[in-house]
Coordinates of C-alpha atoms and ligand atoms in Angstrom, one line a residue:
M300 CA -16.3 94.9 -68.9
D301 CA -18.2 91.9 -69.8
F302 CA -15.1 89.9 -69.0
E303 CA -14.7 91.7 -65.7
L304 CA -18.3 91.1 -64.8
R305 CA -17.9 87.4 -65.6
S306 CA -14.7 87.0 -63.6
A307 CA -16.3 88.9 -60.6
R308 CA -19.3 86.5 -60.7
E309 CA -17.0 83.5 -61.1
K310 CA -15.0 84.6 -58.1
L311 CA -18.2 85.1 -56.1
E312 CA -19.4 81.7 -57.1
R313 CA -16.1 80.1 -56.2
E314 CA -16.0 81.8 -52.9
Q315 CA -19.6 80.6 -52.2
R316 CA -18.6 77.1 -53.2
E317 CA -15.6 77.1 -50.9
R318 CA -17.6 78.5 -48.0
K319 CA -20.2 75.7 -48.4
Q320 CA -17.5 73.1 -48.6
R321 CA -15.8 74.5 -45.4
A322 CA -19.2 74.6 -43.6
K323 CA -19.9 71.0 -44.7
L324 CA -16.5 69.8 -43.4
K325 CA -16.9 71.7 -40.2
L326 CA -20.3 70.1 -39.7
E327 CA -18.8 66.7 -40.4
R328 CA -16.0 67.3 -37.9
E329 CA -18.4 68.5 -35.3
K330 CA -20.6 65.4 -35.8
K331 CA -17.6 63.1 -35.6
A332 CA -16.5 64.7 -32.3
K333 CA -20.0 64.5 -31.0
D334 CA -20.2 60.8 -31.9
A335 CA -16.8 60.1 -30.3
A336 CA -17.9 61.9 -27.2
I337 CA -21.1 59.9 -27.0
K338 CA -19.2 56.7 -27.5
Q339 CA -16.7 57.6 -24.8
R340 CA -19.4 58.6 -22.4
E341 CA -21.3 55.4 -23.2
A342 CA -18.1 53.4 -22.6
I343 CA -17.5 55.1 -19.3
E344 CA -21.1 54.7 -18.2
A345 CA -20.9 51.0 -19.2
S346 CA -17.8 50.5 -17.2
H347 CA -19.4 52.3 -14.2
R348 CA -22.5 50.2 -14.6
A349 CA -20.3 47.1 -14.8
K350 CA -18.4 48.1 -11.7
R351 CA -21.6 48.7 -9.9
V352 CA -22.9 45.3 -11.0
D353 CA -19.6 43.7 -9.9
A354 CA -19.8 45.5 -6.6
I355 CA -23.4 44.3 -6.1
E356 CA -22.5 40.8 -7.2
A357 CA -19.5 40.8 -4.9
Q358 CA -21.7 41.9 -2.1
I359 CA -24.3 39.2 -2.9
K360 CA -21.5 36.7 -3.2
A361 CA -20.0 37.7 0.1
D362 CA -23.4 37.6 1.7
Q363 CA -24.0 34.2 0.2
H364 CA -20.6 32.9 1.3
M365 CA -21.3 34.3 4.8
Q366 CA -24.7 32.6 4.8
E367 CA -23.1 29.3 3.6
S368 CA -20.3 29.6 6.2
L369 CA -22.9 30.3 8.8
I370 CA -25.0 27.2 7.8
A371 CA -21.9 25.0 7.2
G372 CA -20.5 26.0 10.5
G373 CA -23.8 25.8 12.4
G374 CA -23.6 29.4 13.4
I375 CA -19.9 29.6 13.7
V376 CA -17.9 31.4 11.0
F377 CA -14.2 30.6 10.9
E378 CA -12.2 31.0 7.7
R379 CA -8.5 31.3 7.2
V380 CA -5.8 30.9 4.6
F381 CA -2.7 29.3 5.9
Q382 CA 0.6 28.1 4.5
A383 CA 0.6 24.3 4.4
V384 CA 3.5 22.5 6.2
P385 CA 3.8 18.7 6.3
F386 CA 4.2 16.7 9.5
Q387 CA 4.3 13.0 10.2
G388 CA 0.9 12.4 11.8
I389 CA -1.5 9.5 11.4
G390 CA -5.1 9.8 10.1
D391 CA -6.5 13.2 9.1
K392 CA -6.0 15.4 12.1
I393 CA -4.3 18.7 11.4
K394 CA -2.4 21.2 13.6
L395 CA -3.6 24.9 13.8
P396 CA -1.9 27.9 15.3
P397 CA -2.9 28.8 18.9
S398 CA -4.8 32.0 17.7
C399 CA -7.4 29.7 16.1
F400 CA -8.1 28.1 19.4
T401 CA -9.0 31.5 21.0
E402 CA -11.2 32.5 18.1
L403 CA -13.0 29.1 17.9
S404 CA -13.5 29.0 21.6
D405 CA -14.8 32.6 21.7
Q406 CA -17.5 31.5 19.2
G407 CA -18.3 28.5 21.3
A408 CA -17.1 25.9 18.8
F409 CA -15.9 23.6 21.4
D410 CA -19.4 23.2 22.9
K411 CA -20.6 21.8 19.6
G412 CA -18.7 18.6 19.7
P413 CA -15.7 17.5 17.7
L414 CA -14.2 20.1 15.3
Y415 CA -14.1 19.5 11.6
F416 CA -12.6 21.6 8.9
E417 CA -13.0 21.9 5.2
L418 CA -9.7 22.3 3.5
S419 CA -9.4 23.5 -0.1
V420 CA -6.7 24.5 -2.5
D421 CA -7.3 26.3 -5.8
Y422 CA -4.3 27.3 -7.9
R423 CA -3.1 26.6 -11.5
D424 CA -5.4 23.8 -12.6
N425 CA -5.4 22.1 -9.2
K426 CA -8.7 22.4 -7.4
K427 CA -9.2 20.1 -4.5
T428 CA -11.2 19.8 -1.3
T429 CA -11.0 17.5 1.6
H430 CA -11.9 17.5 5.3
S431 CA -10.1 17.0 8.6
G432 CA -10.2 17.0 12.3
V433 CA -7.8 18.8 14.6
L434 CA -5.0 17.3 16.6
E435 CA -3.8 20.3 18.5
F436 CA -3.2 24.1 18.4
T437 CA 0.5 24.3 18.3
A438 CA 1.3 25.2 14.7
E439 CA 3.3 28.4 13.9
D440 CA 1.3 31.5 13.2
G441 CA 0.2 31.6 9.6
T442 CA 0.7 27.9 9.0
V443 CA -1.3 24.7 9.2
C444 CA 0.4 21.3 9.7
L445 CA -1.0 18.5 7.5
P446 CA -0.4 14.8 8.0
P447 CA 0.4 12.7 4.9
H448 CA -3.2 11.6 4.3
V449 CA -4.4 15.2 4.1
W450 CA -1.4 16.4 2.2
S451 CA -1.7 13.8 -0.5
N452 CA -5.4 14.5 -0.9
L453 CA -4.7 18.2 -1.5
F454 CA -1.4 18.4 -3.3
S455 CA 0.0 16.4 -6.2
A456 CA 3.5 14.8 -6.3
Q457 CA 4.9 17.9 -8.2
D458 CA 4.0 20.2 -5.3
H459 CA 7.1 20.6 -3.3
P460 CA 6.7 21.1 0.5
M461 CA 9.4 23.9 0.2
D462 CA 7.1 25.9 -2.1
V463 CA 4.6 28.2 -0.5
L464 CA 1.3 26.2 -0.7
L465 CA -1.7 27.9 0.6
V466 CA -4.8 26.2 2.0
Q467 CA -8.1 27.7 2.7
I468 CA -9.5 26.3 6.0
R469 CA -13.2 26.6 7.0
Y470 CA -14.9 25.4 10.2
I471 CA -17.7 23.1 9.2
R472 CA -20.3 20.8 10.7
L473 CA -20.4 17.3 9.2
P474 CA -23.2 14.6 9.6
K475 CA -22.3 11.3 11.1
G476 CA -21.6 8.8 8.3
S477 CA -23.5 5.6 7.7
Y478 CA -22.1 4.2 4.5
A479 CA -18.9 4.3 2.5
K480 CA -18.0 2.7 -0.8
L481 CA -14.3 2.2 -1.4
Q482 CA -12.3 1.0 -4.3
P483 CA -8.7 -0.4 -4.0
D484 CA -6.2 0.6 -6.7
N485 CA -5.2 -3.0 -7.2
L486 CA -6.3 -6.6 -6.9
G487 CA -5.4 -8.5 -3.7
F488 CA -6.8 -6.2 -1.1
S489 CA -9.8 -8.4 -0.5
D490 CA -7.4 -11.4 -0.2
L491 CA -6.1 -9.9 3.1
P492 CA -7.6 -12.4 5.6
N493 CA -9.0 -9.6 7.7
H494 CA -9.3 -6.6 5.4
K495 CA -12.4 -5.4 7.2
A496 CA -10.6 -5.2 10.5
I497 CA -7.7 -3.5 8.8
L498 CA -10.1 -0.9 7.4
E499 CA -11.7 -0.4 10.8
T500 CA -8.3 0.3 12.3
I501 CA -7.5 2.9 9.6
L502 CA -10.9 4.6 10.0
R503 CA -10.4 4.8 13.7
Q504 CA -7.5 7.1 13.0
H505 CA -9.8 9.4 11.0
A506 CA -12.3 12.1 12.0
T507 CA -13.7 12.6 8.5
L508 CA -14.1 11.1 5.0
S509 CA -14.7 13.0 1.8
M510 CA -15.7 11.9 -1.7
D511 CA -12.6 11.2 -3.8
D512 CA -10.3 11.0 -0.8
V513 CA -7.6 8.3 -1.2
L514 CA -6.9 6.2 1.9
S515 CA -3.5 4.5 2.2
V516 CA -3.4 1.1 3.8
S517 CA -0.2 -0.7 4.6
Y518 CA -0.1 -4.4 5.2
G519 CA 3.5 -5.6 5.9
Q520 CA 5.5 -4.5 2.9
V521 CA 2.6 -4.1 0.6
S522 CA 0.4 -1.0 0.5
Y523 CA -2.9 -0.3 -1.1
K524 CA -4.7 2.9 -2.0
L525 CA -8.4 3.0 -1.6
Q526 CA -10.5 5.7 -3.2
V527 CA -13.8 6.9 -1.7
L528 CA -16.4 6.4 -4.4
E529 CA -19.6 7.1 -2.4
L530 CA -20.6 8.3 1.1
K531 CA -23.9 8.5 2.9
P532 CA -25.7 10.6 4.1
A533 CA -23.5 13.3 2.5
S534 CA -20.5 13.8 0.3
S535 CA -18.4 14.4 3.3
I536 CA -19.0 12.7 6.7
S537 CA -17.8 12.4 10.2
V538 CA -16.5 8.9 11.1
L539 CA -16.1 9.5 14.8
E540 CA -18.1 7.2 17.0
T541 CA -20.3 5.8 14.2
D542 CA -20.9 2.4 12.7
I543 CA -20.2 2.7 9.0
E544 CA -21.2 0.1 6.5
V545 CA -18.3 -0.3 4.2
D546 CA -18.5 -1.8 0.7
I547 CA -15.4 -2.7 -1.2
V548 CA -15.7 -2.8 -5.0
S549 CA -13.3 -4.5 -7.4
P550 CA -10.5 -2.4 -8.7
E551 CA -10.4 -1.4 -12.4
I552 CA -7.2 -3.0 -13.7
V553 CA -6.3 -1.4 -17.0
S554 CA -2.5 -1.8 -17.1
D555 CA -1.1 -4.8 -19.0
Q556 CA 1.6 -5.2 -16.4
P557 CA -0.5 -6.1 -13.3
S558 CA 1.0 -5.5 -9.9
Q559 CA 3.2 -8.2 -8.5
H560 CA 0.9 -8.4 -5.5
V561 CA -2.0 -10.3 -7.0
L562 CA -2.8 -13.9 -6.0
R563 CA -3.9 -16.0 -8.9
P564 CA -6.0 -19.0 -7.9
L565 CA -4.6 -22.5 -8.6
Q566 CA -6.6 -25.7 -8.6
F567 CA -5.1 -29.1 -7.6
G568 CA -3.8 -31.0 -10.6
K569 CA -4.4 -28.1 -13.0
P570 CA -1.0 -26.6 -14.0
E571 CA -0.9 -22.8 -14.9
S572 CA 1.7 -21.3 -17.2
G573 CA 3.4 -18.0 -16.7
T574 CA 6.4 -15.9 -17.5
V575 CA 8.3 -14.1 -14.8
E576 CA 11.0 -11.5 -15.3
E577 CA 14.3 -11.5 -13.4
G578 CA 13.8 -9.9 -10.0
R579 CA 10.0 -10.1 -10.0
Y580 CA 7.5 -12.4 -8.4
D581 CA 4.4 -14.1 -9.7
Y582 CA 1.9 -15.2 -7.0
Y583 CA -0.7 -17.9 -6.8
K584 CA -2.9 -19.2 -4.1
F585 CA -4.5 -22.5 -3.3
S586 CA -6.5 -23.9 -0.4
I587 CA -6.1 -27.1 1.6
D588 CA -9.5 -28.3 3.0
E589 CA -10.0 -30.1 6.4
S590 CA -10.1 -33.6 4.9
T591 CA -6.9 -33.2 2.9
A592 CA -5.2 -31.8 5.9
E593 CA -6.2 -34.8 8.0
K594 CA -4.9 -37.2 5.3
V595 CA -1.6 -35.4 5.2
M596 CA -1.3 -35.6 8.9
A597 CA -2.1 -39.3 8.8
G598 CA 0.7 -39.7 6.3
S599 CA -1.5 -41.1 3.5
V600 CA -1.1 -38.2 1.1
K601 CA 1.4 -35.5 0.4
V602 CA 0.8 -32.0 -1.0
I603 CA 3.4 -31.1 -3.6
V604 CA 4.2 -27.8 -5.4
K605 CA 6.0 -28.2 -8.7
I606 CA 7.7 -25.8 -11.0
D607 CA 8.6 -27.0 -14.5
V608 CA 10.9 -24.8 -16.7
E609 CA 12.3 -25.0 -20.1
K610 CA 16.0 -25.6 -19.9
D611 CA 17.5 -22.4 -21.4
G612 CA 19.7 -21.1 -18.6
A613 CA 17.0 -19.0 -17.0
D614 CA 16.0 -20.0 -13.5
T615 CA 13.4 -19.5 -10.8
D616 CA 13.1 -19.8 -7.1
L617 CA 10.0 -21.2 -5.4
Y618 CA 8.5 -19.9 -2.1
V619 CA 5.4 -21.1 -0.3
S620 CA 3.7 -19.6 2.8
K621 CA 0.5 -20.1 4.7
H622 CA -1.8 -17.1 5.2
P623 CA -1.7 -14.5 6.8
I624 CA 1.7 -14.3 5.0
L625 CA 0.2 -13.5 1.6
F626 CA 3.4 -12.8 -0.4
P627 CA 6.2 -15.2 0.4
S628 CA 9.6 -14.0 -0.5
L629 CA 13.3 -14.8 0.1
N630 CA 12.9 -13.1 3.5
Q631 CA 9.6 -14.5 4.5
H632 CA 8.3 -18.0 3.7
E633 CA 7.7 -21.4 5.2
W634 CA 9.0 -23.5 2.4
S635 CA 11.4 -22.8 -0.4
S636 CA 13.3 -24.5 -3.2
H637 CA 16.3 -23.2 -4.9
D638 CA 17.1 -26.2 -7.1
V639 CA 18.5 -25.2 -10.4
G640 CA 15.8 -25.8 -13.2
S641 CA 12.6 -27.6 -12.4
K642 CA 11.8 -28.1 -8.7
T643 CA 9.5 -29.9 -6.4
L644 CA 8.4 -28.9 -2.9
I645 CA 6.7 -31.4 -0.5
L646 CA 4.7 -29.4 2.0
E647 CA 5.4 -30.9 5.4
S648 CA 6.3 -29.2 8.6
K649 CA 8.7 -30.2 11.3
E650 CA 7.4 -27.7 13.7
R651 CA 3.7 -28.1 13.3
A652 CA 1.2 -30.1 11.3
L653 CA 0.1 -28.9 7.9
S654 CA -3.3 -27.4 8.6
S655 CA -6.2 -26.5 6.4
G656 CA -6.4 -23.0 5.0
T657 CA -5.1 -20.8 2.2
Y658 CA -1.5 -20.9 1.0
S659 CA 0.4 -18.7 -1.3
I660 CA 3.0 -19.7 -3.9
G661 CA 5.7 -17.2 -5.0
V662 CA 7.6 -17.8 -8.3
Y663 CA 10.6 -15.6 -8.3
G664 CA 12.7 -14.8 -11.5
F665 CA 16.1 -15.7 -10.2
K666 CA 17.9 -15.4 -13.6
G667 CA 16.6 -14.2 -16.9
T668 CA 13.0 -14.2 -18.1
V669 CA 11.6 -17.6 -17.3
K670 CA 8.6 -19.5 -18.9
Y671 CA 7.3 -21.9 -16.3
Q672 CA 4.4 -24.2 -15.4
V673 CA 3.4 -24.2 -11.8
S674 CA 1.1 -26.9 -10.3
V675 CA 0.0 -28.1 -6.9
L676 CA -0.8 -31.8 -6.5
V677 CA -2.2 -34.2 -3.8
Q678 CA -0.2 -37.4 -4.2
E679 CA -0.6 -40.8 -2.5
S680 CA 2.4 -41.4 -0.2
S681 CA 4.3 -44.3 -1.7
S682 CA 5.8 -46.8 0.8
G683 CA 8.7 -47.8 -1.5
A684 CA 11.3 -46.2 0.7
K685 CA 10.2 -48.3 3.7
V686 CA 10.5 -51.6 1.8
G687 CA 14.0 -50.6 0.8
E688 CA 15.0 -50.0 4.4
R689 CA 13.7 -53.3 5.5
A690 CA 15.6 -55.0 2.8
V691 CA 18.9 -53.5 4.1
S692 CA 18.2 -54.3 7.7
S693 CA 17.3 -57.9 6.9
S694 CA 20.8 -58.6 5.7
S695 CA 22.1 -58.1 9.3
D696 CA 21.4 -61.7 10.3
V697 CA 24.2 -62.8 8.0
D698 CA 27.8 -62.6 9.5
T699 CA 29.1 -59.2 8.3
V700 CA 32.2 -57.1 8.5
E701 CA 32.5 -53.3 7.9
C702 CA 34.4 -52.3 4.8
R703 CA 37.4 -50.0 5.8
N704 CA 36.8 -47.9 2.7
C705 CA 33.1 -47.4 2.4
K706 CA 32.1 -48.4 6.0
H707 CA 29.3 -50.6 4.6
S708 CA 28.5 -54.0 6.2
I709 CA 29.7 -56.7 3.9
P710 CA 29.2 -60.4 4.3
S711 CA 32.6 -61.7 5.8
R712 CA 33.0 -64.3 3.1
S713 CA 33.3 -61.6 0.3
I714 CA 34.9 -58.8 2.3
A715 CA 38.5 -59.3 0.9
L716 CA 37.2 -59.1 -2.7
H717 CA 34.9 -56.2 -1.9
E718 CA 37.7 -54.1 -0.3
V719 CA 40.0 -54.5 -3.3
Y720 CA 37.2 -53.5 -5.7
C721 CA 35.9 -50.8 -3.4
S722 CA 39.2 -49.0 -2.8
R723 CA 39.8 -48.9 -6.6
H724 CA 36.4 -47.5 -7.6
N725 CA 34.9 -45.7 -4.6
V726 CA 35.9 -42.8 -2.5
V727 CA 34.4 -41.6 0.8
C728 CA 33.8 -37.9 1.2
D729 CA 35.9 -36.8 4.2
H730 CA 33.8 -33.6 4.9
P731 CA 32.9 -33.8 8.6
G732 CA 29.6 -35.4 9.0
C733 CA 29.2 -36.4 5.3
G734 CA 30.9 -39.8 4.7
I735 CA 29.0 -40.4 1.5
V736 CA 30.4 -43.1 -0.8
L737 CA 31.0 -41.8 -4.3
R738 CA 32.2 -43.4 -7.5
V739 CA 35.7 -42.0 -8.3
E740 CA 34.4 -40.3 -11.4
E741 CA 31.5 -38.7 -9.5
A742 CA 33.8 -37.3 -6.7
K743 CA 34.6 -34.1 -8.6
N744 CA 30.8 -33.3 -8.7
H745 CA 30.5 -33.5 -5.0
L746 CA 31.4 -30.3 -3.1
H747 CA 30.6 -28.8 0.2
C748 CA 29.7 -25.1 0.8
E749 CA 32.5 -23.5 2.7
K750 CA 30.1 -21.5 4.8
C751 CA 27.4 -23.9 5.8
G752 CA 28.8 -27.3 4.7
Q753 CA 25.8 -28.3 2.5
A754 CA 26.6 -30.8 -0.1
L755 CA 26.2 -29.4 -3.6
Q756 CA 27.0 -30.0 -7.2
P757 CA 29.4 -27.5 -8.8
V758 CA 26.6 -26.0 -11.0
E759 CA 24.6 -25.3 -7.9
M760 CA 27.3 -23.5 -6.0
E761 CA 27.0 -20.0 -7.5
K762 CA 23.2 -19.9 -6.8
H763 CA 23.6 -21.4 -3.4
L764 CA 26.1 -18.7 -2.3
K765 CA 23.8 -16.0 -3.7
V766 CA 20.6 -17.3 -2.1
F767 CA 21.8 -18.5 1.2
H768 CA 24.9 -16.4 2.0
E769 CA 24.4 -12.9 0.6
P770 CA 23.4 -10.7 3.4
L771 CA 19.7 -9.5 3.4
S772 CA 18.4 -6.5 5.2
C773 CA 15.1 -6.4 6.9
G774 CA 12.8 -3.3 7.1
C775 CA 13.6 -3.1 10.8
G776 CA 17.3 -2.6 10.1
V777 CA 18.6 -6.1 10.9
V778 CA 21.0 -7.7 8.4
L779 CA 21.1 -11.5 8.2
E780 CA 21.6 -14.4 5.9
K781 CA 18.6 -16.1 4.4
V782 CA 18.0 -18.9 7.0
Q783 CA 18.3 -16.5 10.0
M784 CA 16.3 -13.9 8.2
V785 CA 13.3 -16.2 7.6
Q786 CA 13.4 -17.1 11.3
H787 CA 13.8 -13.4 12.3
Q788 CA 10.8 -12.3 10.2
A789 CA 8.7 -15.2 11.5
R790 CA 9.5 -14.8 15.2
D791 CA 11.4 -11.7 16.2
C792 CA 11.0 -8.9 13.8
P793 CA 9.0 -5.9 15.3
L794 CA 7.5 -5.3 11.8
R795 CA 6.0 -8.8 11.6
L796 CA 2.2 -9.0 11.8
I797 CA 0.5 -10.8 14.6
A798 CA -3.1 -11.2 15.6
C799 CA -3.8 -9.1 18.6
R800 CA -5.3 -11.3 21.3
F801 CA -7.7 -8.5 22.4
C802 CA -9.0 -6.8 19.3
G803 CA -8.2 -9.6 16.8
D804 CA -6.7 -7.2 14.3
M805 CA -3.5 -8.0 12.5
V806 CA -1.0 -5.5 13.9
E807 CA 2.7 -5.0 13.8
A808 CA 4.2 -6.9 16.7
G809 CA 6.3 -3.9 17.7
N810 CA 8.8 -4.3 20.4
A811 CA 8.2 -6.3 23.6
A812 CA 5.8 -4.5 26.0
A813 CA 7.3 -1.8 28.1
D814 CA 5.4 -3.0 31.1
V815 CA 7.4 -5.8 32.8
R816 CA 4.3 -7.7 33.8
D817 CA 2.9 -7.6 30.3
R818 CA 6.3 -8.6 28.8
M819 CA 6.3 -11.6 31.1
R820 CA 2.9 -12.5 29.8
G821 CA 4.3 -12.4 26.2
M822 CA 2.4 -9.4 25.1
S823 CA 3.6 -7.1 22.3
E824 CA 3.6 -3.3 22.5
H825 CA 0.2 -3.1 20.8
E826 CA -1.3 -5.8 23.0
S827 CA -0.1 -4.1 26.2
T828 CA -1.9 -0.9 25.2
C829 CA -4.9 -2.6 23.5
G830 CA -5.5 -4.8 26.6
S831 CA -5.6 -1.7 28.8
R832 CA -9.1 -0.9 27.5
T833 CA -11.8 -1.9 30.0
A834 CA -14.9 -3.9 29.6
P835 CA -17.6 -4.8 32.2
C836 CA -17.0 -8.3 33.8
D837 CA -19.7 -10.8 32.8
S838 CA -20.1 -12.0 36.3
C839 CA -20.0 -8.8 38.5
G840 CA -20.3 -6.0 35.9
R841 CA -17.3 -4.2 37.3
S842 CA -15.1 -2.5 34.8
V843 CA -12.0 -4.6 34.3
M844 CA -9.0 -4.2 31.9
L845 CA -9.2 -6.7 29.1
K846 CA -5.7 -8.0 29.9
D847 CA -6.7 -8.6 33.6
M848 CA -10.0 -10.2 32.8
D849 CA -8.7 -13.8 33.1
I850 CA -7.0 -13.1 36.4
H851 CA -10.1 -11.2 37.6
Q852 CA -12.3 -14.2 36.8
I853 CA -10.1 -16.6 38.6
A854 CA -9.2 -14.4 41.6
V855 CA -12.6 -12.8 42.3
H856 CA -15.1 -15.4 40.9
G857 CA -13.0 -18.5 41.4
K858 CA -13.5 -19.6 37.8
S859 CA -10.9 -21.8 36.2
S860 CA -9.8 -19.5 33.4
Ligands
LIG1110 ZN1 33.4 -50.7 0.5
LIG1111 ZN1 30.4 -34.9 1.2
LIG1112 ZN1 26.3 -22.7 2.2
LIG1113 ZN1 13.1 -7.3 11.0
LIG1114 ZN1 -5.5 -5.0 19.6
LIG1115 ZN1 -16.1 -9.8 38.0

């Protein structure tokens, strides 16, 4: 009985224990579920809150953007995203689809003066902004046509025009610019004799400038990139019909291998050493002042350019030009020397007197890497040659006979002896027009070029053929040998630079003027157009075309030119 009682109590106790345990577990489970529910609700609420904040922020942003656009556009809001398409235009004027014309004109944009746009791209890690004017409204729907200047300021070289490249375009008002600071990518830009005028010409093709824009400037075969470092009064400006003060700061040259197109200054009588690789040019510049130029013209001094090289098989060519030809080359120069080894050039001109001004020297690596010394000297003209000539002519009072071998005049009393000796030791070159008398052993070193007849030593022949007779091609498409090419680039090439007689800029000569009357007056294509601008006549105030001003002055006012 006692046992039964105990076991019944134990059972009761066990059941109570188990109930308690279950209740506790249930409580814990319920609490867990409650907690989870709270957490979930909190999460949902948080996300709702966040969404609400996002929505509010988005709304604020949109309002701000609208506000900005309204302010930027001076009350006109025009924003589009178009696919960029390149086209070959000059300056910064883009082409938009016709639909934009309608929209902009509906908003009265055309009454507010020239149109400007802010263009931006934002993809991968490329985030760029620039500005532009508009050329016309003829682009295909959904596209914007960008000239090279705008294209290169928005996209990098890796961006292929065939990819879909999107540009955001926004109508914007820009203040008139008053100041720009530009930095060329390389030395030499400020050496251009008229770089300010060149810049003005470039800027005239632009409607806008933006900070960090890069402007490309071509001068003959050389091109420079100028980066916009500073603008006033704002970071993007209009350059239409404004006078902008332009500062050009020196480039930061970091590379060890400077560009070929740098002119190193050279002083008279102070040689400079250099090393030039095959196929490259080193350039130097020097100036001839008025008094030296006068002495050269009077014949009392000579200006000499010299190259000294160590004799190790490597070889240079030497070219000299007067500015505005800054970088003389095989194709374009006034003087050249192709002597093998060291060489000397005497600067004199058959066509016109040597004038004062700045000159450039080009040292070209013809073969191998060459160590050289270049120098420019002013040397007294020696009169030794003239004395020698007089000595020869003075012998003519003696009774003389011509040697049948060497054709020299020989006193008649010694002619028999001379002719015997002469025919044994001397030969006369029978190349037409040469007739030089050579010692028999020297004769094999005297050759004539088959193509041009120039007398040469055998060692010079290979170089002569390469320099003078290998065909060269000009940027304009013409193919000529060296001598004709130099003439072509100096006188005929449409790509040569000339100073416009009306605006004074250095411009490509272009073809002859289309207008017959202008062509007769020797005007280039550019001059014909440039001279069509009008200006008021000094005497009567009437508006006269620049190219007719002379005629007008003579015909109407009786002035002699
Ligand atoms: Zn003789
Ligand atoms: Zn000969
Ligand atoms: Zn020849
Ligand atoms: Zn040409
Ligand atoms: Zn002009
Ligand atoms: Zn007049």
